[in-house]
PDB file of C-alpha atoms and ligand atoms in Angstrom:
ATOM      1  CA  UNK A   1     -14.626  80.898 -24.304  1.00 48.00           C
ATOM      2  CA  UNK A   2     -16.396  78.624 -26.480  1.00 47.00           C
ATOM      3  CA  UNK A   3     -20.036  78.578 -26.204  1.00 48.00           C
ATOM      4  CA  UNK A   4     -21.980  76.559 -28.400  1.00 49.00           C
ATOM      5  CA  UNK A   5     -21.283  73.375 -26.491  1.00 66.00           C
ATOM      6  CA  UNK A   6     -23.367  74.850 -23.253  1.00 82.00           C
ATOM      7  CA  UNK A   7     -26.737  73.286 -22.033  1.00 93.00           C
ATOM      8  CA  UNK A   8     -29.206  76.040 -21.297  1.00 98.00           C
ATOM      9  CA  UNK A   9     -31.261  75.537 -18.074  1.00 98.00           C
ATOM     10  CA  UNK A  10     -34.058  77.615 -16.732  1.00 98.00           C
ATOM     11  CA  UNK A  11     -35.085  76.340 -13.111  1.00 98.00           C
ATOM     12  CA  UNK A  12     -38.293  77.426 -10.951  1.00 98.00           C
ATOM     13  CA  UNK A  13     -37.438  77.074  -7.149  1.00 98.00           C
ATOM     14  CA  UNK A  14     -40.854  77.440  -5.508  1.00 98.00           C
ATOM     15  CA  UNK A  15     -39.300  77.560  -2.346  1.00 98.00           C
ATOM     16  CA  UNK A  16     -42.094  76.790   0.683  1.00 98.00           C
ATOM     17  CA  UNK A  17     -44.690  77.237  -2.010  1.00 98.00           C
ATOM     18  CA  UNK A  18     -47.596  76.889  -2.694  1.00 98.00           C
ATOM     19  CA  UNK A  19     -49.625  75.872   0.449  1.00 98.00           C
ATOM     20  CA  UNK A  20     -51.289  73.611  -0.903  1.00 98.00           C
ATOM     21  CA  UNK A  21     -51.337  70.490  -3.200  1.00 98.00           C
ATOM     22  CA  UNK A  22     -54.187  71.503  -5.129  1.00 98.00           C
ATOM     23  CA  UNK A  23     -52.714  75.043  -5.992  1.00 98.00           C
ATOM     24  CA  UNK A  24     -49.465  73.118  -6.658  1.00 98.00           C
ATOM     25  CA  UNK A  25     -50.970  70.846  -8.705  1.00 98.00           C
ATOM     26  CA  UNK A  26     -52.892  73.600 -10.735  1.00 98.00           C
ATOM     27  CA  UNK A  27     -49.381  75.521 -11.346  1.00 98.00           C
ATOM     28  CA  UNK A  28     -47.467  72.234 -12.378  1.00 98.00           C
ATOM     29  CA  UNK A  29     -50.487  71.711 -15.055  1.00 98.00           C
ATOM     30  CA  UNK A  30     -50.612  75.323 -15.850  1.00 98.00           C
ATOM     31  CA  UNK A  31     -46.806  75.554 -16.760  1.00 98.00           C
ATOM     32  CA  UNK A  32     -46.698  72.133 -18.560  1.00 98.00           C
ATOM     33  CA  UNK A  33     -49.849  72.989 -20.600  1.00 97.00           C
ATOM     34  CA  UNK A  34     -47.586  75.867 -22.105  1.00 95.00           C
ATOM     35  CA  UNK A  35     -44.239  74.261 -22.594  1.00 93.00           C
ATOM     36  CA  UNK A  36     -42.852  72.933 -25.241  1.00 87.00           C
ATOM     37  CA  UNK A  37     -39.650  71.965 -26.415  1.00 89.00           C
ATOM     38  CA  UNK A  38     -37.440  75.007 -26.786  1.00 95.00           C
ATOM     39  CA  UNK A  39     -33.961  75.779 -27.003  1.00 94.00           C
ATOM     40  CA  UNK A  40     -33.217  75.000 -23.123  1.00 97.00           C
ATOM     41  CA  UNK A  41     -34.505  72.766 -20.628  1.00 97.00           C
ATOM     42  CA  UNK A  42     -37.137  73.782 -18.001  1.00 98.00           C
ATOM     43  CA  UNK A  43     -36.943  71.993 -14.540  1.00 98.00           C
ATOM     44  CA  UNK A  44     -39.439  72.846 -11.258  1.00 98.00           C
ATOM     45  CA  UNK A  45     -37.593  72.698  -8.153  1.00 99.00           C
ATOM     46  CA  UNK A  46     -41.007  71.780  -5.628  1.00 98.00           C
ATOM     47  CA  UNK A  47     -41.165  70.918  -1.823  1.00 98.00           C
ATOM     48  CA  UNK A  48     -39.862  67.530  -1.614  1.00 98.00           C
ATOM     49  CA  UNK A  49     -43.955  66.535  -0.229  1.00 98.00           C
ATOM     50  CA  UNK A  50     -45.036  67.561  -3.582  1.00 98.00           C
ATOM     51  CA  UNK A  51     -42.154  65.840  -5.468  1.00 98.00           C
ATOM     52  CA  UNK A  52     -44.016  62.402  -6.182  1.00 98.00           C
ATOM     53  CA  UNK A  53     -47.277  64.279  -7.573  1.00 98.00           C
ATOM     54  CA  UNK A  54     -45.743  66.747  -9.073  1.00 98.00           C
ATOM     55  CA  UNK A  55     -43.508  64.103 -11.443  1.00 98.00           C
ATOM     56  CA  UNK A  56     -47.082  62.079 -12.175  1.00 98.00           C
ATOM     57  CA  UNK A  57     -48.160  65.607 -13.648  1.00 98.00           C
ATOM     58  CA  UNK A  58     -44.381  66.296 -15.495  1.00 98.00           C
ATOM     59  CA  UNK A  59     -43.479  63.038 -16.756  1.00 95.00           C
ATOM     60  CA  UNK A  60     -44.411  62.724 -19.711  1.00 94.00           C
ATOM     61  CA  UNK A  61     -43.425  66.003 -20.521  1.00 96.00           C
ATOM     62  CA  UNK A  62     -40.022  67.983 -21.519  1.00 96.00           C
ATOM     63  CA  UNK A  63     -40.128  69.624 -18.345  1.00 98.00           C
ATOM     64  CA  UNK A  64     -37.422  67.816 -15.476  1.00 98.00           C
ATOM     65  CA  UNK A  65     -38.302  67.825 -11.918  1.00 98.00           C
ATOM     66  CA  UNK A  66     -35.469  68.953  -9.218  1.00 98.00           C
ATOM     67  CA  UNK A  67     -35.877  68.983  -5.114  1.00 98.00           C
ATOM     68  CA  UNK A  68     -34.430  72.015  -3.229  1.00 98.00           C
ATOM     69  CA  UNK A  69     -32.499  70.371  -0.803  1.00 98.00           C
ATOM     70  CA  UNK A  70     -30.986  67.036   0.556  1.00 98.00           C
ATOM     71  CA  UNK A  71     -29.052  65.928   3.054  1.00 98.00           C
ATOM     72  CA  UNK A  72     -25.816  64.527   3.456  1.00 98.00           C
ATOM     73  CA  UNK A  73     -26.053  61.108   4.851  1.00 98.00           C
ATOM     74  CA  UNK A  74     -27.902  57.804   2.951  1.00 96.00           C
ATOM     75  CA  UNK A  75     -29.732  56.820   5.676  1.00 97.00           C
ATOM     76  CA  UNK A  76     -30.495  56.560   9.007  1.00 98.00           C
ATOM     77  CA  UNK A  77     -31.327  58.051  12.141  1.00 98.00           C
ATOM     78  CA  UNK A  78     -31.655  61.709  11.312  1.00 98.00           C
ATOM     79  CA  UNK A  79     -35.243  62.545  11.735  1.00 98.00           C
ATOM     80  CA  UNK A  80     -37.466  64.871   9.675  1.00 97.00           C
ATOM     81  CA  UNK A  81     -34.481  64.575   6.903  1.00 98.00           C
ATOM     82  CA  UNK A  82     -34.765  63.291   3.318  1.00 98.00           C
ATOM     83  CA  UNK A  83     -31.784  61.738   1.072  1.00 98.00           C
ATOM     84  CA  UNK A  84     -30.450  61.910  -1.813  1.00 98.00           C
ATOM     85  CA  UNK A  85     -31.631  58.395  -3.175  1.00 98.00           C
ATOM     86  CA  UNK A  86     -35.363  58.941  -2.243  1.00 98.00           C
ATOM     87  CA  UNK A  87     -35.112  61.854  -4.352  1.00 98.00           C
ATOM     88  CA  UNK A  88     -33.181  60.212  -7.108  1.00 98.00           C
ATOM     89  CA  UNK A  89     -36.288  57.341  -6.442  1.00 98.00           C
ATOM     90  CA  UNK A  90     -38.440  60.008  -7.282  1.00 98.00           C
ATOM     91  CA  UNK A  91     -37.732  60.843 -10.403  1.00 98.00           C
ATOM     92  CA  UNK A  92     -35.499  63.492  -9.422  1.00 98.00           C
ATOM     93  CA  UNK A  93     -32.569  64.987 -11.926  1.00 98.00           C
ATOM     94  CA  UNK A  94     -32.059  68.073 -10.311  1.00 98.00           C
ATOM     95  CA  UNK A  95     -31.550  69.331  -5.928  1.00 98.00           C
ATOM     96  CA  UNK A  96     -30.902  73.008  -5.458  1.00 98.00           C
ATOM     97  CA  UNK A  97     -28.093  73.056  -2.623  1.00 98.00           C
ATOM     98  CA  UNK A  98     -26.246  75.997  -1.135  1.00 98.00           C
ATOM     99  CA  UNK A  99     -29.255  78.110  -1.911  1.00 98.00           C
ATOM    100  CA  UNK A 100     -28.541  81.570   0.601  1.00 97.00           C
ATOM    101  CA  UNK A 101     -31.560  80.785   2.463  1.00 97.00           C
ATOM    102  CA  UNK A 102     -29.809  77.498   3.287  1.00 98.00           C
ATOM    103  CA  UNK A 103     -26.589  79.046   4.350  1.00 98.00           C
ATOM    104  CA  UNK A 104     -28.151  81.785   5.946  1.00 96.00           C
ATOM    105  CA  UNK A 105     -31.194  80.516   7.983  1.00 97.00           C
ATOM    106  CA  UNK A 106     -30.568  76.904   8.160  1.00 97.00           C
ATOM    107  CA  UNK A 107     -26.931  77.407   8.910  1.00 97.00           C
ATOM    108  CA  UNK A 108     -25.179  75.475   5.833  1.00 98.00           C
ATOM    109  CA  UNK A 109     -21.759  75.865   6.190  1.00 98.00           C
ATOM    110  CA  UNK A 110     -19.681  75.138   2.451  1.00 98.00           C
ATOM    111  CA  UNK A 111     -18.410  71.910   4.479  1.00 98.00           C
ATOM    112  CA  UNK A 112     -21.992  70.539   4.775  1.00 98.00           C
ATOM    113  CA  UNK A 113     -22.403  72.146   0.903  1.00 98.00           C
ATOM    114  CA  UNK A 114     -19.634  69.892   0.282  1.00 98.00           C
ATOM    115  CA  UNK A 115     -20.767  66.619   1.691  1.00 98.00           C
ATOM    116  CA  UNK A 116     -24.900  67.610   0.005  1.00 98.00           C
ATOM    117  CA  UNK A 117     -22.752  67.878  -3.132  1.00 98.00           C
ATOM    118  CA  UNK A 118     -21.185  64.299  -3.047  1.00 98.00           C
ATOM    119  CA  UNK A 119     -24.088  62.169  -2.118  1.00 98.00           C
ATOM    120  CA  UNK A 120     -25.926  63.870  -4.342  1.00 98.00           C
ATOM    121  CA  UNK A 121     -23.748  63.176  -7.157  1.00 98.00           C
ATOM    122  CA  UNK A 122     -23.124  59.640  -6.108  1.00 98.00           C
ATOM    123  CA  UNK A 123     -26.897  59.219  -6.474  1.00 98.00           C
ATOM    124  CA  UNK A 124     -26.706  61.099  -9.730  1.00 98.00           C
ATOM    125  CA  UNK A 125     -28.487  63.951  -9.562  1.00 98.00           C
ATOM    126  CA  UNK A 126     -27.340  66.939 -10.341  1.00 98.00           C
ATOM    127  CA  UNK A 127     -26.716  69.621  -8.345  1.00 98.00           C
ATOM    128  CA  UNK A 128     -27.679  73.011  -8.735  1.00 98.00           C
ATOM    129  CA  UNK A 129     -24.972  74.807  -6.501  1.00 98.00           C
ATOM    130  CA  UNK A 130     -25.687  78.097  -5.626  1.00 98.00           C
ATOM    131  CA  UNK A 131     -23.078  80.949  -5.069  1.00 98.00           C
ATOM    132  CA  UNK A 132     -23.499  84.576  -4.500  1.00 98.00           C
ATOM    133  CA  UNK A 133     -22.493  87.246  -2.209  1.00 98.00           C
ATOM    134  CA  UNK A 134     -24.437  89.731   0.460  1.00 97.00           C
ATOM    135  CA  UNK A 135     -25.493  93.360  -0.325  1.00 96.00           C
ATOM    136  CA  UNK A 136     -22.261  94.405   2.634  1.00 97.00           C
ATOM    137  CA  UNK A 137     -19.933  91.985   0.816  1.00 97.00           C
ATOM    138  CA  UNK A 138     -20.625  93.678  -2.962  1.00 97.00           C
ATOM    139  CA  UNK A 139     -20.290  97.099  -0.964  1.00 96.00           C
ATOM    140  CA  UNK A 140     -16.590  96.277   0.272  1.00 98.00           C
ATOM    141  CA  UNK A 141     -15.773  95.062  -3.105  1.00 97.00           C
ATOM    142  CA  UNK A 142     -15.071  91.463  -2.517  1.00 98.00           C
ATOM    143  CA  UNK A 143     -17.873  89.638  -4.318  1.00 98.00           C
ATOM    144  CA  UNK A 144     -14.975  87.889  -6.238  1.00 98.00           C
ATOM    145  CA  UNK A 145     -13.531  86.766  -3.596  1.00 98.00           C
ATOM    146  CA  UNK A 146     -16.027  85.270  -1.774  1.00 98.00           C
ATOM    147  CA  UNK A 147     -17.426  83.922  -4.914  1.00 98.00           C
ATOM    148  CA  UNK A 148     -14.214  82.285  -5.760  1.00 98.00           C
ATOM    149  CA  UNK A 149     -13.746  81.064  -1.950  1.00 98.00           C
ATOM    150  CA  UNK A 150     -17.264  79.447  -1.887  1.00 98.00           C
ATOM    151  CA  UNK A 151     -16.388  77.456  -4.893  1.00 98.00           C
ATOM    152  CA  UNK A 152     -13.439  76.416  -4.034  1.00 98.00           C
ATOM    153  CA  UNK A 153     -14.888  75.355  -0.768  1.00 98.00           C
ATOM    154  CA  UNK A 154     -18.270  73.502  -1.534  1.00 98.00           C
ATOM    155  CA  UNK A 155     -16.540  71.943  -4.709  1.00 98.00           C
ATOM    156  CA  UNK A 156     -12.933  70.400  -2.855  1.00 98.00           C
ATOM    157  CA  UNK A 157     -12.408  66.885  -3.567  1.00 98.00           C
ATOM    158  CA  UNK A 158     -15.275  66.750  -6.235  1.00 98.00           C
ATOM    159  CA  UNK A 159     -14.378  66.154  -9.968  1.00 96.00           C
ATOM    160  CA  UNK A 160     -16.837  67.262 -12.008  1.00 97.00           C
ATOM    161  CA  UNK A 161     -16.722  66.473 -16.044  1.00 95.00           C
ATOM    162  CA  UNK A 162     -19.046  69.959 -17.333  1.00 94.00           C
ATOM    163  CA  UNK A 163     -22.337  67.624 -17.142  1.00 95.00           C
ATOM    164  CA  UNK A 164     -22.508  66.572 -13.627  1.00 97.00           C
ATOM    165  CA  UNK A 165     -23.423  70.017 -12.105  1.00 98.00           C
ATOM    166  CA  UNK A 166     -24.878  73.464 -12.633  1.00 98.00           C
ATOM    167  CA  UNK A 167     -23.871  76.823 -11.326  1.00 98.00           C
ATOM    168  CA  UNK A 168     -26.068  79.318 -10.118  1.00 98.00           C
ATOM    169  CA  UNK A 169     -24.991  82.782  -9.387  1.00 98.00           C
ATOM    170  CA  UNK A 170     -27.223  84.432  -6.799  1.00 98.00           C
ATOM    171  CA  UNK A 171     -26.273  87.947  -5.947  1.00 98.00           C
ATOM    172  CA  UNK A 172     -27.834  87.273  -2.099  1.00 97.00           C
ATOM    173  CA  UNK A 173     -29.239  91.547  -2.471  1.00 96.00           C
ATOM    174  CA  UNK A 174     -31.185  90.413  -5.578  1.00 95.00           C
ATOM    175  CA  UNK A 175     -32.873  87.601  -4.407  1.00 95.00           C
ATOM    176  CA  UNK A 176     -36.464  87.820  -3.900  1.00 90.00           C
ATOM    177  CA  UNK A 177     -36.038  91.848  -3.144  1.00 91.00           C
ATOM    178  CA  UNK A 178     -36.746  92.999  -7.214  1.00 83.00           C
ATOM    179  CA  UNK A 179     -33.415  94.781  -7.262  1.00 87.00           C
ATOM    180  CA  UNK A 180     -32.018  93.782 -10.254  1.00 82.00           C
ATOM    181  CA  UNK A 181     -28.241  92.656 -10.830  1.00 94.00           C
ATOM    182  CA  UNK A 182     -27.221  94.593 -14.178  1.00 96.00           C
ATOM    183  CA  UNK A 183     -27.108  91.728 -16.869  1.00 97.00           C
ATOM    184  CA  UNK A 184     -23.320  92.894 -17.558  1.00 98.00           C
ATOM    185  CA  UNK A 185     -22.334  92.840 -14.084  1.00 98.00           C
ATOM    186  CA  UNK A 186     -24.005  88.790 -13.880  1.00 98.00           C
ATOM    187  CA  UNK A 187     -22.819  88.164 -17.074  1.00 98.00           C
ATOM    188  CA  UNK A 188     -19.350  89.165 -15.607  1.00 98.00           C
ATOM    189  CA  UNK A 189     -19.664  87.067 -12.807  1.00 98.00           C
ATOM    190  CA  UNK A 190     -20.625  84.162 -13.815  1.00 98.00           C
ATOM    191  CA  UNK A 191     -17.999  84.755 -16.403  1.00 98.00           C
ATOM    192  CA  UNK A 192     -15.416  84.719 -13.090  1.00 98.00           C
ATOM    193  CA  UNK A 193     -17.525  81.384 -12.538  1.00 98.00           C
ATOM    194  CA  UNK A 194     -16.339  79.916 -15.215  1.00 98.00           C
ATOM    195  CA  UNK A 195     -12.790  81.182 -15.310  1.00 98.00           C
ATOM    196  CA  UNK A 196     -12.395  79.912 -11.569  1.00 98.00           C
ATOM    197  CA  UNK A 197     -13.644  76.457 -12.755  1.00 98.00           C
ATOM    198  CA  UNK A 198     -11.294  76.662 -15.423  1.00 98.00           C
ATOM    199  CA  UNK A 199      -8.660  77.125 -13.048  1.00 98.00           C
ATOM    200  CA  UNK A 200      -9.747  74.277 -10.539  1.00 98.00           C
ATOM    201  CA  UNK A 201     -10.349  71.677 -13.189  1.00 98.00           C
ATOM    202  CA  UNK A 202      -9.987  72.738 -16.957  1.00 98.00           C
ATOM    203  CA  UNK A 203     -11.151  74.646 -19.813  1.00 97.00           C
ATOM    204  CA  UNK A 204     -12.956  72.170 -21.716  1.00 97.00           C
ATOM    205  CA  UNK A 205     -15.131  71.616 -18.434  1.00 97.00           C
ATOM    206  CA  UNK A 206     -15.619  75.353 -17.969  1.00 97.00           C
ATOM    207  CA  UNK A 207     -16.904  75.676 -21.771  1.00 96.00           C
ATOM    208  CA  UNK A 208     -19.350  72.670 -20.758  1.00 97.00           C
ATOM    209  CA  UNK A 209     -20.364  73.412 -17.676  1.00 98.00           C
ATOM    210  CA  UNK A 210     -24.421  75.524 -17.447  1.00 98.00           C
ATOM    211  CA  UNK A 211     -24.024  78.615 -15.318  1.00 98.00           C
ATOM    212  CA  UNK A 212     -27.087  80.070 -14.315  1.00 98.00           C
ATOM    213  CA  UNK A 213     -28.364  83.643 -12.821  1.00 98.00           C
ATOM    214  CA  UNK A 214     -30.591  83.864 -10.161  1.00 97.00           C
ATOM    215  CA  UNK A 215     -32.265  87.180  -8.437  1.00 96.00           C
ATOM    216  CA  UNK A 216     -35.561  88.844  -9.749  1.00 95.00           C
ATOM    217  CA  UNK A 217     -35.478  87.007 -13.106  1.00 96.00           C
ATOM    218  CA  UNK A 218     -38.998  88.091 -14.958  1.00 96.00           C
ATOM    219  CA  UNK A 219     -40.284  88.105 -17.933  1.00 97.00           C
ATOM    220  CA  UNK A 220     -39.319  91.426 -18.272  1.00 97.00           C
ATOM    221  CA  UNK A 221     -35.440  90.801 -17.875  1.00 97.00           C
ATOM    222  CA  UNK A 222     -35.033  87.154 -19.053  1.00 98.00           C
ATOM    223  CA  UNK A 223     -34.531  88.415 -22.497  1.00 97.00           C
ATOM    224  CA  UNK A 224     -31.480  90.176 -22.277  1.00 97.00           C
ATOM    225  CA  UNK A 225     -30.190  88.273 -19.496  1.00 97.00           C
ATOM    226  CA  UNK A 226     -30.285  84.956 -21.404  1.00 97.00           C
ATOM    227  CA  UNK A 227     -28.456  87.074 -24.539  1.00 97.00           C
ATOM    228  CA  UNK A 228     -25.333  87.577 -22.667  1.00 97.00           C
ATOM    229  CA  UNK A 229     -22.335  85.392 -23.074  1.00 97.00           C
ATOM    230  CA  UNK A 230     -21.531  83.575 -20.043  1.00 97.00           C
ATOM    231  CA  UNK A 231     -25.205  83.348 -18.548  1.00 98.00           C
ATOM    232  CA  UNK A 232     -26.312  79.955 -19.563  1.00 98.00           C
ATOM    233  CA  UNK A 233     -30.052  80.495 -17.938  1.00 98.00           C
ATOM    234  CA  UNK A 234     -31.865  81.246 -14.902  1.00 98.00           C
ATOM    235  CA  UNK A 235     -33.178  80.274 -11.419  1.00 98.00           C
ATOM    236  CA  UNK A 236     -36.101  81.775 -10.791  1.00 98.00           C
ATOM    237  CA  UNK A 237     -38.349  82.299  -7.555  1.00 97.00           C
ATOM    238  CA  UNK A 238     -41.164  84.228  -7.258  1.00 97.00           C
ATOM    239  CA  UNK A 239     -41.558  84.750 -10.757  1.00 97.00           C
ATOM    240  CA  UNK A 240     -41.904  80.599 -10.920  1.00 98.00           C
ATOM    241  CA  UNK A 241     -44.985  80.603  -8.909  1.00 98.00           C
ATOM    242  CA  UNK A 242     -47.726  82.692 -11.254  1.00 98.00           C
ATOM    243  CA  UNK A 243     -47.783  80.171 -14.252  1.00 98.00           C
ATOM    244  CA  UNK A 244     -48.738  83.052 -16.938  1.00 98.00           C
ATOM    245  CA  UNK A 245     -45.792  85.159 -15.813  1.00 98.00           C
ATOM    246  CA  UNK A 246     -43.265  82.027 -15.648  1.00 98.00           C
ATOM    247  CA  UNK A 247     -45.291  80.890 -19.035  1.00 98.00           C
ATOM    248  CA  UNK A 248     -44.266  84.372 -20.774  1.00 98.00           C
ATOM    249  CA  UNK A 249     -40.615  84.248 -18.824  1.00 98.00           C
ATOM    250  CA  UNK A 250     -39.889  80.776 -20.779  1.00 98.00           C
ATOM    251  CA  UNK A 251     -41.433  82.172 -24.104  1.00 97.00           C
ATOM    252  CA  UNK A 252     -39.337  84.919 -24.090  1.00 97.00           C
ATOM    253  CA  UNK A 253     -36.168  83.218 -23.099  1.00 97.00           C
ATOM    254  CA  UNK A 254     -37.212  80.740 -26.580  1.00 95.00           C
ATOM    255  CA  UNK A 255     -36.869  84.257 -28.646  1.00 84.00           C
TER     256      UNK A 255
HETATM  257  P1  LIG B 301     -36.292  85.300  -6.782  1.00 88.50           P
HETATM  258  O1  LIG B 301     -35.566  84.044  -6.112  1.00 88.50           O
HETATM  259  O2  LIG B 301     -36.425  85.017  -8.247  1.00 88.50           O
HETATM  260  O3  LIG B 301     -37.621  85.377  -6.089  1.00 88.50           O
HETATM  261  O4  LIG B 301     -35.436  86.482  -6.531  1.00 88.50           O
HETATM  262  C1  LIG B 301     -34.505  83.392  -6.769  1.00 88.50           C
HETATM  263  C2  LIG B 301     -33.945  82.311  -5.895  1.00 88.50           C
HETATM  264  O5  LIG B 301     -33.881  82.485  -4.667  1.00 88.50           O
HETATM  265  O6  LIG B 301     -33.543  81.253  -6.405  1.00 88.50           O
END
C-alpha cells in the first residue's frame, strides 16, 4: 500500500510517572533540550496534573503534548474525572485511550472505548487508540481476530478521514515486560491494521492513517522497527521516562 503519504509519530506514555513535578519537569526539559525537528513528530503523553506545566515547558517547541486518558461525558457530575475539552483547553493534540492497562485494570470495555473515542474527536484531539492482544490469546492463535474485533468495536459509528486518529498496536505480552514482538510479526500486524481499516472505511484512509507499535520500544530496537513497511512509529513507556535513553531512541529513529 502506498506509503509516502503516512505521518510518522513517536509517542512517550509516562504512565503514573514521575512522582514528582520537579523530576517531571527536569525530563520534559531534558527531552526538549535534544529534539529537533526530524522526520516524525514527537508527542509526551504526561499525567493529566502535569499537563498544564508540562505544555509551558513544550510549547514553543516541535514536540506535541497528549493526555493518557479522558472520559466520555462533557461535563458534569462525575467526580475525580477529567474531559475531553479541558484537555483540548490545555493544549492537548493527542489522549491515549484503550491503552491495556485501561481495559484491563480500570475495566474499559470497547463500548466505553467507543464513546472516549467520540468526545474526544468532537473536541478534536486525536486519539491514540490502542489495540493488542494477551500472551493466552497469541498462544491460541487468534490475535487477528481479536485485533480485528476490537477495531471494529471501539471504532463503530466513527468516520475517520486518515488524520483524525492514530493506531497503536500493543501486543499486551510485550508491554512493559522487555519481551520483544519480532519487528516482522508487528510489522504484519499492524499491516492487518491497516487492511481491516481498509475494509471498514477505504484505502485511501488506510494509506493515510499513522499506525504505531508499542511494547519494549528502545533505542536498541527503534531502528529496525521504524524501517518496516506498515509501522508508522512507536509508543513508548518505560523507555520514555530516562531522557538520554528516549533522547538516543528519537535520534536513532531520525537515521
Ligand atoms: P513499554 O510500554 O514501552 O514500557 O513496554 C508501552 C506502553 O504501554 O504504551
Amino acid at each position: 500500500m502506498e506509503n509516502k503519504m503516512k505521518k510518522k509519530l513517536i509517542a512517550g506514555n509516562w504512565k503514573l510517572n514521575p512522582t514528582t513535578k520537579t523530576e517531571a519537569i527536569k525530563l520534559a526539559e531534558n527531552i526538549k533540550n535534544n529534539t529537533k525537528n526530524f522526520n516524525f513528530e514527537v508527542a509526551l503523553c504526561v499525567p493529566s496534573i502535569y499537563l498544564d506545566t508540562i505544555n509551558e515547558i513544550i510549547k514553543d517547541s516541535p514536540i506535541k503534548l497528549g493526555a493518557q486518558n479522558c472520559y466520555f461525558e462533557e461535563k458534569g457530575a462525575f467526580t475525580g474525572e477529567i474531559s475531553a475539552q479541558m484537555l483540548k483547553d490545555l493544549n492537548c493534540k493527542y489522549v491515549i485511550l484503550g491503552h491495556s492497562e485501561r481495559r484491563s485494570l480500570f475495566a474499559e470495555t470497547d463500548e466505553i472505548i467507543n464513546h472516549k473515542i467520540k468526545i474526544a474527536m468532537k473536541n478534536t484531539l486525536i486519539p491514540i487508540l490502542c489495540v493488542g492482544e494477551s500472551e493466552e490469546q497469541r498462544n491460541k492463535n487468534i490475535t487477528d481476530s481479536i485485533i480485528e474485533a476490537q477495531l471494529t468495536a471501539d471504532l463503530k459509528d466513527i468516520s475517520i478521514d486518515g488524520n483524525n486518529l492514530v493506531i497503536a498496536y500493543e501486543p499486551i505480552w510485550a508491554i512493559g515486560t522487555g519481551k520483544t514482538c519480532s519487528s516482522e510479526e508487528a510489522d504484519r500486524v499492524c499491516g492487518l491494521i491497516r487492511n481491516k481499516i481498509a475494509q471498514l472505511y477505504s484505502k485511501d484512509i488506510a494509506s493515510k492513517i499513522t499506525i504505531q507499535y508499542g511494547g519494549s520500544v528502545k533505542s536498541s530496537t527503534i531502528k529496525e522497527q521504524m524501517k518496516m513497511e506498515n509501522i508508522d512509529g512507536a509508543l513508548v513507556g518505560g523507555a520514555s521516562l530516562i531522557a538520554e535513553e528516549f533522547n538516543l531512541l528519537l535520534q536513532n529513529a531520525n537515521n
